[in-house]
mmCIF file of C-alpha atoms in Angstrom:
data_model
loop_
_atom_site.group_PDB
_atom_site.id
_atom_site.type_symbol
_atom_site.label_atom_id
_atom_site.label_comp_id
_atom_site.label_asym_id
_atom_site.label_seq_id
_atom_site.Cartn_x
_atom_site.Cartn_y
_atom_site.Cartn_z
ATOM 1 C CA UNK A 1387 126.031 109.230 108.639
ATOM 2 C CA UNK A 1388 125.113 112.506 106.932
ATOM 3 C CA UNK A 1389 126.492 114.296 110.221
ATOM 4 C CA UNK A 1390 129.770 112.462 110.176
ATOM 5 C CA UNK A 1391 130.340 113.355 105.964
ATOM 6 C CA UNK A 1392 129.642 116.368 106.704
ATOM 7 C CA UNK A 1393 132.244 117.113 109.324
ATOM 8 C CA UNK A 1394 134.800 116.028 106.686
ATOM 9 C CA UNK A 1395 133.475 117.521 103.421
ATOM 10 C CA UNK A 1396 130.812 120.564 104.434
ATOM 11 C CA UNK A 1397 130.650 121.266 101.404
ATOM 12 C CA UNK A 1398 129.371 118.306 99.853
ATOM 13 C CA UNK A 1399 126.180 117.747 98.312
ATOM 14 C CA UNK A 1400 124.162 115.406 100.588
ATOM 15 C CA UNK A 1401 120.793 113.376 98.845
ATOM 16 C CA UNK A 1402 119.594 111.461 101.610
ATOM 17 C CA UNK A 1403 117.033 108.691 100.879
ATOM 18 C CA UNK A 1404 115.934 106.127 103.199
ATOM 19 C CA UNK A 1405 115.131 102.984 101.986
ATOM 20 C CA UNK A 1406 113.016 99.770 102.535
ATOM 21 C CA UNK A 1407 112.818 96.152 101.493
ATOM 22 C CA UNK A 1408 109.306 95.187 102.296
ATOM 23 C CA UNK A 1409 110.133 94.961 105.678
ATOM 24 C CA UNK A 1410 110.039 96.764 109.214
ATOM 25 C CA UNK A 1411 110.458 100.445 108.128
ATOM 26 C CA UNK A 1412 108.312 100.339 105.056
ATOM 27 C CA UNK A 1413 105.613 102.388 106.142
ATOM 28 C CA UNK A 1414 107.999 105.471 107.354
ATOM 29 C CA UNK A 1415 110.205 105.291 104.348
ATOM 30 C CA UNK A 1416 106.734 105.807 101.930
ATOM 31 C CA UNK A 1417 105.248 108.395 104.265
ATOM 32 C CA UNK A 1418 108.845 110.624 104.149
ATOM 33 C CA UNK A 1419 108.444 110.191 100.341
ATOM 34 C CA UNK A 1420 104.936 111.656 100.510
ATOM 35 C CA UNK A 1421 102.184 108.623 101.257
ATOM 36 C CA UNK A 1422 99.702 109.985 103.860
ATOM 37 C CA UNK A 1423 98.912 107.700 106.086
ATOM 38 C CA UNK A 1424 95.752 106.458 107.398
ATOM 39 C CA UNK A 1425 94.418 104.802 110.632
ATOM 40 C CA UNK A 1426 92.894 101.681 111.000
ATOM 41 C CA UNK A 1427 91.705 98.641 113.027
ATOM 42 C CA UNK A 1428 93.628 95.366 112.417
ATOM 43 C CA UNK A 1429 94.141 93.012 115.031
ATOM 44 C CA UNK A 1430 98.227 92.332 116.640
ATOM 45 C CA UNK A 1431 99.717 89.022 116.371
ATOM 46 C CA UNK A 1432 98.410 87.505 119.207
ATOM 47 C CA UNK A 1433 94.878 88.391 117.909
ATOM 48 C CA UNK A 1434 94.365 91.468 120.265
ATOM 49 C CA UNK A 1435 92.693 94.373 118.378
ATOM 50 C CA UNK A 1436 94.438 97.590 118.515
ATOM 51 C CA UNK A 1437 94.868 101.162 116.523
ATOM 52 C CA UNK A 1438 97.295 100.338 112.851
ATOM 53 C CA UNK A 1439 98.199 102.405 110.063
ATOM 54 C CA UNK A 1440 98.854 101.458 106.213
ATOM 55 C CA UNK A 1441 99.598 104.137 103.760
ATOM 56 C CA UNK A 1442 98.309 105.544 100.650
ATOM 57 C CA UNK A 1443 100.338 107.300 97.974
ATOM 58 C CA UNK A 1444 98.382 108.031 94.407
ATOM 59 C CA UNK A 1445 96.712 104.741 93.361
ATOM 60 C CA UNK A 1446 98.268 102.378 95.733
ATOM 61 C CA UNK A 1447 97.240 101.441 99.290
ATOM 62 C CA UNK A 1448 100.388 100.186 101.124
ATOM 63 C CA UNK A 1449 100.408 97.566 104.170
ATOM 64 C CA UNK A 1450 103.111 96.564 106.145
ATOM 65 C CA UNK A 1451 102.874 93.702 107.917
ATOM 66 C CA UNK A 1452 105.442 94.092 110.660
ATOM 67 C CA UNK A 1453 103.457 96.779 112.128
ATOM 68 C CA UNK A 1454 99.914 95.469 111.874
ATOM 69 C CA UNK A 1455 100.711 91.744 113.426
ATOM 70 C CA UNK A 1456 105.059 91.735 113.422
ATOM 71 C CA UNK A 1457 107.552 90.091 115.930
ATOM 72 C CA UNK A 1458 108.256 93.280 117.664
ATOM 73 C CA UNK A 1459 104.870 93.498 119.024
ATOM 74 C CA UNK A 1460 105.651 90.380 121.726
ATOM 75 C CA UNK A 1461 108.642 88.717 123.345
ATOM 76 C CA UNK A 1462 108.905 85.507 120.812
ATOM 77 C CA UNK A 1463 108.438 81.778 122.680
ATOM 78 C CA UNK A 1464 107.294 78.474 121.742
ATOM 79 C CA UNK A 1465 104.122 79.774 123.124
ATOM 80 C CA UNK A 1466 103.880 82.579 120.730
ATOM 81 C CA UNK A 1467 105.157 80.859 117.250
ATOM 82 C CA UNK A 1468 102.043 78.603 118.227
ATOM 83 C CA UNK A 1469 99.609 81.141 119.011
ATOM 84 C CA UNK A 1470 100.919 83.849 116.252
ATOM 85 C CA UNK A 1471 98.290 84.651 114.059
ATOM 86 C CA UNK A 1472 97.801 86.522 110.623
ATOM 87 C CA UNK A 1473 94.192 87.875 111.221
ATOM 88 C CA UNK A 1474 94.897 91.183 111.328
ATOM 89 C CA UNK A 1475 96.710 91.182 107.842
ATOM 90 C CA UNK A 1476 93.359 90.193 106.418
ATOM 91 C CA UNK A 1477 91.468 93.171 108.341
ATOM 92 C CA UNK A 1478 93.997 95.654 107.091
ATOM 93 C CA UNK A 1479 93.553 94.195 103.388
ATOM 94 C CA UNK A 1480 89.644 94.608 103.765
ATOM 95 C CA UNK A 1481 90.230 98.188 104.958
ATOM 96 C CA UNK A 1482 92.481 98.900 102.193
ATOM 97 C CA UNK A 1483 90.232 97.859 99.778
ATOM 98 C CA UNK A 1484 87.812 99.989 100.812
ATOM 99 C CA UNK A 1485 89.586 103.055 100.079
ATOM 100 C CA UNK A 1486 89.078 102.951 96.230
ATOM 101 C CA UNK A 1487 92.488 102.016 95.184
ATOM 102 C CA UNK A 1488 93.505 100.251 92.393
ATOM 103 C CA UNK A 1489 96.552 98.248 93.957
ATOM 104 C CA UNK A 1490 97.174 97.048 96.876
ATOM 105 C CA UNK A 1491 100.887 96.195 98.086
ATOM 106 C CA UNK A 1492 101.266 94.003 101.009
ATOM 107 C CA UNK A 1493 105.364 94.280 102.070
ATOM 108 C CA UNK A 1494 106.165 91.000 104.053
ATOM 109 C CA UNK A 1495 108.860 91.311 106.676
ATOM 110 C CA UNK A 1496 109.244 90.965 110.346
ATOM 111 C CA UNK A 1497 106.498 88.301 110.699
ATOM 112 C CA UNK A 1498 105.131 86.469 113.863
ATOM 113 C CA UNK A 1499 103.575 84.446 112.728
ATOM 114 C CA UNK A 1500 103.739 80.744 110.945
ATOM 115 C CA UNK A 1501 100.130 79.858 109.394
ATOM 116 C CA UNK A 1502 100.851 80.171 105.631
ATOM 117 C CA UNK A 1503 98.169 83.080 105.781
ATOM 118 C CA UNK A 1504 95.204 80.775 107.609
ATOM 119 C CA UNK A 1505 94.172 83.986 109.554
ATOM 120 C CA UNK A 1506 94.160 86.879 107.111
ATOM 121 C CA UNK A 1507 91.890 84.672 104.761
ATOM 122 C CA UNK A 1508 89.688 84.893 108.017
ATOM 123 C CA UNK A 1509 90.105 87.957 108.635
ATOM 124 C CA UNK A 1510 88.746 88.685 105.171
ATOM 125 C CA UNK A 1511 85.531 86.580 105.613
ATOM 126 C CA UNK A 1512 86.790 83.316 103.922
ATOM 127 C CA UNK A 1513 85.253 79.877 105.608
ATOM 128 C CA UNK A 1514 86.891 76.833 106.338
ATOM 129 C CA UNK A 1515 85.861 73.349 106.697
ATOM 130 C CA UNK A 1516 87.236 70.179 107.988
ATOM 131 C CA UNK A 1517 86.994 66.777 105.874
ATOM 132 C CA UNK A 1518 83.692 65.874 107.116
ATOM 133 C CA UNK A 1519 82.076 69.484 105.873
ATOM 134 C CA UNK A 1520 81.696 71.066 109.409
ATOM 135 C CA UNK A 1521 82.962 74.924 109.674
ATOM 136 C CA UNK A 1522 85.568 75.615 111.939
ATOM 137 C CA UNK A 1523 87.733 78.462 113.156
ATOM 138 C CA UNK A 1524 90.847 77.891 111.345
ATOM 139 C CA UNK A 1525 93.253 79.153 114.314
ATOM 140 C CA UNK A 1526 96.842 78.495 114.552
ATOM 141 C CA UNK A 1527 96.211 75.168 116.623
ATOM 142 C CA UNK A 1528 93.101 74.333 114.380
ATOM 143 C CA UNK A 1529 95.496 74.742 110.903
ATOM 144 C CA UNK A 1530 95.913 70.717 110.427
ATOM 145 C CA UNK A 1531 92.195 70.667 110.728
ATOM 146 C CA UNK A 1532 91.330 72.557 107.849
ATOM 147 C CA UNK A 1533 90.338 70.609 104.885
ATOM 148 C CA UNK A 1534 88.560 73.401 102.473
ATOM 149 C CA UNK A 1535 88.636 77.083 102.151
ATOM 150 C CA UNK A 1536 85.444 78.569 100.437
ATOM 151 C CA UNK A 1537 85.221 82.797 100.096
ATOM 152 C CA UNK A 1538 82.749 84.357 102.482
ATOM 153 C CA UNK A 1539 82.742 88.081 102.044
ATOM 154 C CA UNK A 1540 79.395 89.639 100.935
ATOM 155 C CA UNK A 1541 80.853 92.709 99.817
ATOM 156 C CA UNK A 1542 84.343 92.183 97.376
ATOM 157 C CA UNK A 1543 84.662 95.922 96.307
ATOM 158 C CA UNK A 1544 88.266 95.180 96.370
ATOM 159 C CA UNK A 1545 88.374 91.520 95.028
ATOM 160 C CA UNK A 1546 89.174 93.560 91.127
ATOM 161 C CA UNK A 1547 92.225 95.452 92.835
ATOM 162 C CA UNK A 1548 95.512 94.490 91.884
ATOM 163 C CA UNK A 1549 97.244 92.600 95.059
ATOM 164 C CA UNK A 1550 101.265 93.006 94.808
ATOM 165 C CA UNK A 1551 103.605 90.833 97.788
ATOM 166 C CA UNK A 1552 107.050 92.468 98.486
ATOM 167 C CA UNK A 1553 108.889 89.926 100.086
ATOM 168 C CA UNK A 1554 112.776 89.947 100.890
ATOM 169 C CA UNK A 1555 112.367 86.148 101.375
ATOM 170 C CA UNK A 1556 112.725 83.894 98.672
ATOM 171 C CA UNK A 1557 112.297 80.676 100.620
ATOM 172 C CA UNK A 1558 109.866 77.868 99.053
ATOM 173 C CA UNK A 1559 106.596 76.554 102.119
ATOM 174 C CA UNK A 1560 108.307 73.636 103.537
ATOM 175 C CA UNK A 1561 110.961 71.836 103.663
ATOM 176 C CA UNK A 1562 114.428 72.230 105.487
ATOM 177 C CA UNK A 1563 114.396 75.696 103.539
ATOM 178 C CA UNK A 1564 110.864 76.297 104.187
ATOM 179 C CA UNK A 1565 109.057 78.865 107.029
ATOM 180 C CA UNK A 1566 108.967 76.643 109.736
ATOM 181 C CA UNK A 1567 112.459 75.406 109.812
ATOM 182 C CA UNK A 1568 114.317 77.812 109.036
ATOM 183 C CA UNK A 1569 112.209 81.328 110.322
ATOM 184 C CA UNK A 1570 110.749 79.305 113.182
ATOM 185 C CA UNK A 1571 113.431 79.354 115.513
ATOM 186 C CA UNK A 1572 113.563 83.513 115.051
ATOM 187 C CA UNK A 1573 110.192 82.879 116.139
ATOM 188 C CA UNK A 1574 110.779 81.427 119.355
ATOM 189 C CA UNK A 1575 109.901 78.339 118.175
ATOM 190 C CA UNK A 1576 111.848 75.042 119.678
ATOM 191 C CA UNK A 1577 112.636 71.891 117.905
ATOM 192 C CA UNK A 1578 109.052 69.991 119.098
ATOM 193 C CA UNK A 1579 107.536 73.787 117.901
ATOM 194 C CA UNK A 1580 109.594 73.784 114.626
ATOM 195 C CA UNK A 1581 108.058 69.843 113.861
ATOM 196 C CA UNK A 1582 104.580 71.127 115.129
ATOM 197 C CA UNK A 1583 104.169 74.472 113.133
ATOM 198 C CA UNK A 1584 105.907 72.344 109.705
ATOM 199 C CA UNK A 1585 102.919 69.781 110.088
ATOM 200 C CA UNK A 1586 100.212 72.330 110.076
ATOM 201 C CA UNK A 1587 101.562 73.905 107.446
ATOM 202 C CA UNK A 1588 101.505 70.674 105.480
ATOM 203 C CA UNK A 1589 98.132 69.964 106.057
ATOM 204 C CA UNK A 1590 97.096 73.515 105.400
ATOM 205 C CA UNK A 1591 99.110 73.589 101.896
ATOM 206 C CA UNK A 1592 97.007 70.587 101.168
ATOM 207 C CA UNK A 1593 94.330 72.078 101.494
ATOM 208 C CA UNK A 1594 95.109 75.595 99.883
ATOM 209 C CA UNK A 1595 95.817 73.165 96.774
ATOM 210 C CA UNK A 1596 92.493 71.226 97.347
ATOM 211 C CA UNK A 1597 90.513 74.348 97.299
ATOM 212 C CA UNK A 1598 92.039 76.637 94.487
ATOM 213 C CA UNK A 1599 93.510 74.034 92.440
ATOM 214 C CA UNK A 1600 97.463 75.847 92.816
ATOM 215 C CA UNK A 1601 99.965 73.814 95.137
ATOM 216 C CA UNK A 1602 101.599 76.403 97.691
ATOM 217 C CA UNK A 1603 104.643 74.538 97.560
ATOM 218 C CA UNK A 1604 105.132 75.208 93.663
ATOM 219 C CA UNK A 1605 105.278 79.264 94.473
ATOM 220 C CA UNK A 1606 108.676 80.773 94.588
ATOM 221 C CA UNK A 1607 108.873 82.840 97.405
ATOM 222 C CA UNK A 1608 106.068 81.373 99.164
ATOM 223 C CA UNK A 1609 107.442 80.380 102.909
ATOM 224 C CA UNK A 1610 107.810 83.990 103.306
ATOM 225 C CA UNK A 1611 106.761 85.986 106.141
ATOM 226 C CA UNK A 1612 105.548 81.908 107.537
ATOM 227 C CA UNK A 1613 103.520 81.517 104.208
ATOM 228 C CA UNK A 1614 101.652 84.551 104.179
ATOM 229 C CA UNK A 1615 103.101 84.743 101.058
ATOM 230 C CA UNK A 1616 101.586 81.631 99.320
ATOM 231 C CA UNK A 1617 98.526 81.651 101.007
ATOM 232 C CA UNK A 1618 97.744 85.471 99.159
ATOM 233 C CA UNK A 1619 99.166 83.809 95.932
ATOM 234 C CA UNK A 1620 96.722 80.475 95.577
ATOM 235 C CA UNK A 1621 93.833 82.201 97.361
ATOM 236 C CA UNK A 1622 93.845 85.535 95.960
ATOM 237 C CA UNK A 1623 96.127 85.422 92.936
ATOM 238 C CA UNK A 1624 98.967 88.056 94.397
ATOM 239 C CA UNK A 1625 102.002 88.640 92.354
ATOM 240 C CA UNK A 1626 105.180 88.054 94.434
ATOM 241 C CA UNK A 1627 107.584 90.478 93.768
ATOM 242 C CA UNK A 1628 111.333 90.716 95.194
ATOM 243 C CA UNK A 1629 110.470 93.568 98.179
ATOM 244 C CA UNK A 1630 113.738 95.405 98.042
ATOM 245 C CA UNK A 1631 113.820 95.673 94.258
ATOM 246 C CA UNK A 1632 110.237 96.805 93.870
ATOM 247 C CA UNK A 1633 110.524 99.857 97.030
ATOM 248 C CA UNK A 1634 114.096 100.807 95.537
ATOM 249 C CA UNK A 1635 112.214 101.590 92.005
ATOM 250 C CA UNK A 1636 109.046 103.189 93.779
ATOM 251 C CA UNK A 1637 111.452 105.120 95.879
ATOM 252 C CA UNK A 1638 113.411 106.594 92.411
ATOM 253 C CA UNK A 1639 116.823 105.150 93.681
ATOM 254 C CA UNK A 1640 117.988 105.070 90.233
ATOM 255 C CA UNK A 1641 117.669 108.592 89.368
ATOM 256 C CA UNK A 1642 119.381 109.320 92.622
ATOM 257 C CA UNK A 1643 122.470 107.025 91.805
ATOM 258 C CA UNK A 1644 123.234 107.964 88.532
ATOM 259 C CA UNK A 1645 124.139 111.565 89.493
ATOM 260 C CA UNK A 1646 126.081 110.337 92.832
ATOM 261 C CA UNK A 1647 129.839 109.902 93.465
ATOM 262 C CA UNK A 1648 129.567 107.836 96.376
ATOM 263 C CA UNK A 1649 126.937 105.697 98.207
ATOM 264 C CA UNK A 1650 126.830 105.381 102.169
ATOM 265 C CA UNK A 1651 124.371 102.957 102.883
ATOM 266 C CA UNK A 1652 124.279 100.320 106.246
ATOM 267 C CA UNK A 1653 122.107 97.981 108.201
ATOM 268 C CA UNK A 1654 121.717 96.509 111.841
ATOM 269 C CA UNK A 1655 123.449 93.465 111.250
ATOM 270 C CA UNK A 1656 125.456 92.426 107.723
ATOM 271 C CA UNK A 1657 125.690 88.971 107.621
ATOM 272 C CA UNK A 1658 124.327 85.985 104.980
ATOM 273 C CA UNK A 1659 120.691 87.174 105.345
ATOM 274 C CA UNK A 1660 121.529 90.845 103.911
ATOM 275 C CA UNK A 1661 123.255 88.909 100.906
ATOM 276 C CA UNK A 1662 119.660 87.140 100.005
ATOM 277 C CA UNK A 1663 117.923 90.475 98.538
ATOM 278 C CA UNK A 1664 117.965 93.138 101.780
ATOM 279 C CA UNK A 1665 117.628 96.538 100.909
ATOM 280 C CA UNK A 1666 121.765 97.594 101.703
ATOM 281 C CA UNK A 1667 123.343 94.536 99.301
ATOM 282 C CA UNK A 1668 120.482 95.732 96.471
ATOM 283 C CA UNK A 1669 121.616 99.449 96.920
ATOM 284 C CA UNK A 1670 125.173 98.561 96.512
ATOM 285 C CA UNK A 1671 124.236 96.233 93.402
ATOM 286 C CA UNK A 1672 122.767 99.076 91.696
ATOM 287 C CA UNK A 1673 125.520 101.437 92.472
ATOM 288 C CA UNK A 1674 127.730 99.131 90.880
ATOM 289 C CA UNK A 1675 125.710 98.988 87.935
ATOM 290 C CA UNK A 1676 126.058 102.688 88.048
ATOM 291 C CA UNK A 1677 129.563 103.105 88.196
ATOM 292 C CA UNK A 1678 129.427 104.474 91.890
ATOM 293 C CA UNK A 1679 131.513 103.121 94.893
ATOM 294 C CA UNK A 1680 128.866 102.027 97.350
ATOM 295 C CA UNK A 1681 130.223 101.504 101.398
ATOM 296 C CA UNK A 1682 128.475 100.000 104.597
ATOM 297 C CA UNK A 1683 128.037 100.503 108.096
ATOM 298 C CA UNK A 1684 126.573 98.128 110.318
ATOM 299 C CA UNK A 1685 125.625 97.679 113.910
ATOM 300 C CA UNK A 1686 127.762 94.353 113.458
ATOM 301 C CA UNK A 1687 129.302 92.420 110.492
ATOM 302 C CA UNK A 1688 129.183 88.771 109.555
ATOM 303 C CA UNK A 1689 130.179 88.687 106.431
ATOM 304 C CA UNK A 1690 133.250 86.888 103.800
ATOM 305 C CA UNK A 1691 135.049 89.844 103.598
ATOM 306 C CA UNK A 1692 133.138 92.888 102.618
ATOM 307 C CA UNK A 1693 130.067 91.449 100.677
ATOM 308 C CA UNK A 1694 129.074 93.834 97.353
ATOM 309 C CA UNK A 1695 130.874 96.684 99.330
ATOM 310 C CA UNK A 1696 134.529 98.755 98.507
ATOM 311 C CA UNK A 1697 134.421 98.947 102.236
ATOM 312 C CA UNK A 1698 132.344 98.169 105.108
ATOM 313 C CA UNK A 1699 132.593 99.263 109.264
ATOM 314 C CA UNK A 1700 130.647 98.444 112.260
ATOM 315 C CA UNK A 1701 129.757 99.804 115.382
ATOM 316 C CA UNK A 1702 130.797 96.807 117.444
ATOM 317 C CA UNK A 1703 134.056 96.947 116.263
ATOM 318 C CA UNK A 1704 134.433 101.008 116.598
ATOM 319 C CA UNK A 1705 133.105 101.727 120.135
ATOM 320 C CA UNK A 1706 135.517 102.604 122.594
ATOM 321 C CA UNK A 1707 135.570 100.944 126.092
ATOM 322 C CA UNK A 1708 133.799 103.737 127.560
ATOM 323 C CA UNK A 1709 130.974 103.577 125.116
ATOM 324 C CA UNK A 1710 127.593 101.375 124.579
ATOM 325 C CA UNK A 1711 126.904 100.608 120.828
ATOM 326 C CA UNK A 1712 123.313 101.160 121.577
ATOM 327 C CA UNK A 1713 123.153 103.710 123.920
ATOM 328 C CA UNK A 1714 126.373 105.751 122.057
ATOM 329 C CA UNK A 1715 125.184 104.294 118.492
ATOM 330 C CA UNK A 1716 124.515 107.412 117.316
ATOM 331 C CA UNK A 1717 128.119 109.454 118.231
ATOM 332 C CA UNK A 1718 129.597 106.374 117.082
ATOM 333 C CA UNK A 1719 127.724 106.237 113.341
ATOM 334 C CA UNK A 1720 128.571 110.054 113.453
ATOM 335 C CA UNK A 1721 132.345 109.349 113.836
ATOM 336 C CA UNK A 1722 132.682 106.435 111.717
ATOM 337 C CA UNK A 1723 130.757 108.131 108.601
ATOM 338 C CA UNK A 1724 133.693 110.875 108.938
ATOM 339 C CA UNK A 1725 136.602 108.151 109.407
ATOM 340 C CA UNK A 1726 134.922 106.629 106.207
ATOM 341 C CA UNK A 1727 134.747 109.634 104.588
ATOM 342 C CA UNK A 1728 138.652 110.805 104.989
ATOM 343 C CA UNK A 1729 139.592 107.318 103.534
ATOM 344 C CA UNK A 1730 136.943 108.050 101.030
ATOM 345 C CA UNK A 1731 138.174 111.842 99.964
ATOM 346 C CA UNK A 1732 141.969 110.174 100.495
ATOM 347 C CA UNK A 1733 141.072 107.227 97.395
ATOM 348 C CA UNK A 1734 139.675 110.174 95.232
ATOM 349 C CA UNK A 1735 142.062 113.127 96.283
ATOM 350 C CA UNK A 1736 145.234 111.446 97.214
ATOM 351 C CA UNK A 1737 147.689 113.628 99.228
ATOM 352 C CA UNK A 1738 150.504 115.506 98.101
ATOM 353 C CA UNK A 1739 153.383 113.947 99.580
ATOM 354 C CA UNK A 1740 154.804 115.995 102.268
ATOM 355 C CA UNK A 1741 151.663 118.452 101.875
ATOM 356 C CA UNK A 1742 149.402 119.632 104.872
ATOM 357 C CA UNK A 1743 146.264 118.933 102.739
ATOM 358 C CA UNK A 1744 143.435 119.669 104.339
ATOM 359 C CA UNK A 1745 140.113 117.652 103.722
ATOM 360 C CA UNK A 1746 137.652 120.449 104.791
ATOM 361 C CA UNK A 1747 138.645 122.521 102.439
ATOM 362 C CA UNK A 1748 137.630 120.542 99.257
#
């Protein structure tokens, strides 16, 4: 985008900030703004251990969980929403509380799993039990087995430490608006699958509620991520924050809009999901608020006309026959960024009638 401004207007002052919501890209956008980053052990959605990262920046360990056990990390199936498990979540918690910090933000996003948080509870030493007092293993196909959840870690060095959830999902447990039903499906997950993961998560809320006295299907927010997020709110008291509003004020986008004459911003794929808190419809909120024109481009569009945007443009729709919107995205962003721009210059400059104005020379 910056390329394709610039080819219009070279002389134009460029801030470029990329942003997050909480979900996949999280980790990069903190480390550009100066988080270092630090390696860890954490285990992948299917359980497997493997090398992770979370960040730190000042007082605040960051973890995001689309890297540590996210979608991208398998091909999704019925077999996989099933097996999808939260464990390593839990292990990167532990290892961020061992760094000293006194918060720790866990951004939601990109999830594989659906076990309302089951496995990083295990993965940070809780125990669970099934209504006649045994312990069991509370894996995905154990979940509607679980009847009590006691805390098992010998060494809570980090139980004092804040614990913030970003989520860009404000969807409630269950229900036909809840994680299985509706974020299944993304999942892999069929229709038996879909009926399957909502009545372990059922069972399991029941006894989340049994054992910490909260009901998971009271917390706002709490099917996201396939109720990761409730099961860190009754369990370990996290505050659930909106994702995309809490990165864009870490990140300083405020400052940043409020000297600005125009906003370029874009996603994948614009459609009814961006319009429920994603980080592109917040950024053009808050440009609004700040007086400044805010315009889109996205991979595709699927919107009622242009959203919170002046304008919006999408790759789909601007690649010539000869090109591939993946393969060419990048010449394509390039060009449309400086068709965008001439229309933009054109609104703020109009041209003289008659006149061979040229654009490159404001």
């Amino acid at each position: 985008m910056a390329a394709g401004v610039l080819q219009v207007l070279p002389a134009a002052r460029l801030v470029i900030r990329p942003v997050a919501d909480g979900g996949e890209g999280t980790l990069d956008t903190l480390h550009v703004r100066g988080a270092s980053l630090i390696d860890i052990q954490a285990a992948d959605a299917l359980g497997v251990p493997k090398e992770a990262q979370i960040a730190r920046w000042q007082e605040t360990a960051y973890i995001e969980l689309a890297t540590i056990c996210g979608i991208e990390q398998l091909s999704p199936t019925a077999t996989t929403a099933q097996a999808a498990t939260s464990v390593g979540l839990g292990q990167a918690i532990l290892a961020a509380g061992q760094l000293g910090v006194s918060r720790i933000v866990v951004t939601l996003g990109g999830s594989a799993s659906t076990d309302g948080g089951a496995g990083l509870l295990a993965g940070l030493g809780f125990h669970f039990h099934d209504e006649s007092g045994r312990r069991i293993i509370a894996v995905p196909e154990k979940l509607d087995e679980v009847w009590s959840i006691t805390p098992g870690l010998e060494n809570a060095e980090w139980s004092g430490t804040e614990l913030v959830v970003a989520s860009d999902v404000d969807s409630p447990l269950l229900g036909s608006q809840g994680a299985a039903l509706v974020f299944g499906p993304q999942k892999g997950a069929d229709p038996a699958t879909v009926s399957i993961l909502e009545s372990r998560l059922t069972r399991w809320s029941q006894a989340l509620h049994r054992s910490f006295g909260v009901d998971p299907q009271a917390v706002p927010g709490g099917g996201a991520a396939g109720g990761i997020a409730a099961g860190l709110h009754v369990a370990l008291g996290a505050k659930i924050v909106p994702g995309a509003d809490y990165m864009l004020e870490l990140l300083g986008l405020g400052g940043d809009l409020n000297s600005a004459h125009w906003v370029l911003t874009g996603e994948g794929s614009l459609d009814a999901q961006s319009l429920a808190g994603k980080a592109p419809v917040r950024v053009a909120e808050l440009a609004r608020e700040a007086k400044v024109p805010s315009w889109a481009i996205a991979g595709r569009l699927d919107l009622e006309g242009n959203g919170p945007f002046e304008r919006v443009a999408s790759l789909t729709e601007a690649a010539r026959p000869d090109e591939d919107t993946f393969a060419d995205a990048a010449k394509i962003l390039t060009r449309v960024a400086a068709s965008m721009t001439i229309q933009w210059a054109d609104d703020r400059w109009p041209r003289p009638t008659g006149s061979a104005f040229s654009l490159t020379a404001l």
